[in-house]
PDB file of C-alpha atoms in Angstrom:
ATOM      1  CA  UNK A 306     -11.575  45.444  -7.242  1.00  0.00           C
ATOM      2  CA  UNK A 307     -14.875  43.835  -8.974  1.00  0.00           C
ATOM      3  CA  UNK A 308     -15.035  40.633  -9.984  1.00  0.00           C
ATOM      4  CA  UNK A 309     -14.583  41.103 -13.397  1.00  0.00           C
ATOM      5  CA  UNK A 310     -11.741  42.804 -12.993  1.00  0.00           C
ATOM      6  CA  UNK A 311     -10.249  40.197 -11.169  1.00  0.00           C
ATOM      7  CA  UNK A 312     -11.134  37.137 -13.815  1.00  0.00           C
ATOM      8  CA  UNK A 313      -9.616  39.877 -16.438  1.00  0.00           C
ATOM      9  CA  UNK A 314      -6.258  39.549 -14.559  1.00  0.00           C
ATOM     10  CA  UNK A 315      -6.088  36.105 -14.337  1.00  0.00           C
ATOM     11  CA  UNK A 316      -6.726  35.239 -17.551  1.00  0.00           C
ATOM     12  CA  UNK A 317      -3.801  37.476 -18.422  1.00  0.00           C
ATOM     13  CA  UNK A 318      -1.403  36.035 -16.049  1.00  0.00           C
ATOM     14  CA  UNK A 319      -2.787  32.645 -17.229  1.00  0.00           C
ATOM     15  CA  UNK A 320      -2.212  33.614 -20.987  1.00  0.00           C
ATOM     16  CA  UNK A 321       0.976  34.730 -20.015  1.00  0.00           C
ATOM     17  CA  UNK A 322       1.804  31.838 -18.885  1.00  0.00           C
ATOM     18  CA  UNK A 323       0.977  29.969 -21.618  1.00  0.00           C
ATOM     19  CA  UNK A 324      -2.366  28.093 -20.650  1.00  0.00           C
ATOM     20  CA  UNK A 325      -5.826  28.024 -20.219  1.00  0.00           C
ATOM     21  CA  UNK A 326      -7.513  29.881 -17.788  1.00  0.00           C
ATOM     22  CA  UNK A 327     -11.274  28.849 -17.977  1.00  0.00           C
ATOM     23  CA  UNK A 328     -11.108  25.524 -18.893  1.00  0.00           C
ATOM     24  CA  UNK A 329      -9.506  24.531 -16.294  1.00  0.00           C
ATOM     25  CA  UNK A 330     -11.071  26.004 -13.637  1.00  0.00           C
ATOM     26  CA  UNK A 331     -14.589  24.732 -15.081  1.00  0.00           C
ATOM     27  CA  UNK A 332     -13.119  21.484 -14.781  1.00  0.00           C
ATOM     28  CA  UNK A 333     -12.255  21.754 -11.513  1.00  0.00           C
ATOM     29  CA  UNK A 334     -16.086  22.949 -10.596  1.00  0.00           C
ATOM     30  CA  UNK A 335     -17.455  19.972 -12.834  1.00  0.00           C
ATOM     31  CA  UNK A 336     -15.124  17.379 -10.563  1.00  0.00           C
ATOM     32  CA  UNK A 337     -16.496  18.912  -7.628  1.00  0.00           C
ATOM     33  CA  UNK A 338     -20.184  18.890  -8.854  1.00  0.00           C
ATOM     34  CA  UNK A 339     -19.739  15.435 -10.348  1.00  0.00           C
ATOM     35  CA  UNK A 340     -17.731  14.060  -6.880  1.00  0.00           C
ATOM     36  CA  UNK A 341     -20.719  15.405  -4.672  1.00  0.00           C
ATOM     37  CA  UNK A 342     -23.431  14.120  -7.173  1.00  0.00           C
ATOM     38  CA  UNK A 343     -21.635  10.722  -7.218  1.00  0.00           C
ATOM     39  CA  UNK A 344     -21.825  10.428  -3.206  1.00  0.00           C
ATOM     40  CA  UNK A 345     -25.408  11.668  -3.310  1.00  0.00           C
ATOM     41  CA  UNK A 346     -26.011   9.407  -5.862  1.00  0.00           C
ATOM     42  CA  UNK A 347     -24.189   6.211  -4.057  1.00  0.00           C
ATOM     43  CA  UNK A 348     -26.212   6.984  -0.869  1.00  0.00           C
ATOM     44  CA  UNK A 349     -29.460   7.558  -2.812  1.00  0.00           C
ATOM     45  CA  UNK A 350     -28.792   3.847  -4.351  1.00  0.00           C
ATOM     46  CA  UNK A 351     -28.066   2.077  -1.171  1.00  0.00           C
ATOM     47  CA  UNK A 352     -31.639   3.406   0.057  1.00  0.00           C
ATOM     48  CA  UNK A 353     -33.349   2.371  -2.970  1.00  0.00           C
ATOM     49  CA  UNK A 354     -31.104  -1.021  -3.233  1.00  0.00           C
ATOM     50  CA  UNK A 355     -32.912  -2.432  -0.365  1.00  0.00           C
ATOM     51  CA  UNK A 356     -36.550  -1.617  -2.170  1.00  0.00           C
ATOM     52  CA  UNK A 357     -35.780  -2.459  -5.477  1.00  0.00           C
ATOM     53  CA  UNK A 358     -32.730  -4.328  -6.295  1.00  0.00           C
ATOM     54  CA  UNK A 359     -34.401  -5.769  -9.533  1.00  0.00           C
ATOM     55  CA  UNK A 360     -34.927  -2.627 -10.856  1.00  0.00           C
ATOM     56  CA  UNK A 361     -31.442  -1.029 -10.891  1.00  0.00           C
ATOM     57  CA  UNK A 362     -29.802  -4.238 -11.040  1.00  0.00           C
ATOM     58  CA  UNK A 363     -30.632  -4.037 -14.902  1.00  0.00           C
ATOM     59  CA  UNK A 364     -30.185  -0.207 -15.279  1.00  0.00           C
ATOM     60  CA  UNK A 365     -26.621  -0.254 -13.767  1.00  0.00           C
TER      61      UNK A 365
END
C-alpha cells in the first residue's frame, strides 16, 4: 500500500469519525518543529547571552 493510499484511508476513517484529519496532524508536526526550534533557540541564546547581553536584552 502507497502512501497515498494510506493518507486516503485515514482521512476517511477520520471523516467518519467526525473530525479533522490534516489539521491536526500538521499541528502536531508544527509543536514538534516549534518545541525543537525553541530548545535550539534557548541554547543558541545562552551562548550569545554571555557576548551580548545588551543586545537581546532589548529585542526580548
Amino acid at each position: 500500500m502507497g502512501r497515498r493510499k494510506r493518507r486516503k484511508e485515514a482521512k476517511t476513517a477520520a471523516k467518519e469519525a467526525g473530525g479533522t484529519f490534516k489539521k491536526k496532524r500538521h499541528r502536531l508536526r508544527k509543536l514538534m518543529v516549534l518545541g525543537s526550534v525553541a530548545g535550539g533557540i534557548a541554547a543558541w541564546r545562552q551562548r550569545q547571552l554571555a557576548e551580548n547581553e545588551t543586545k537581546f536584552g532589548s529585542a526580548r
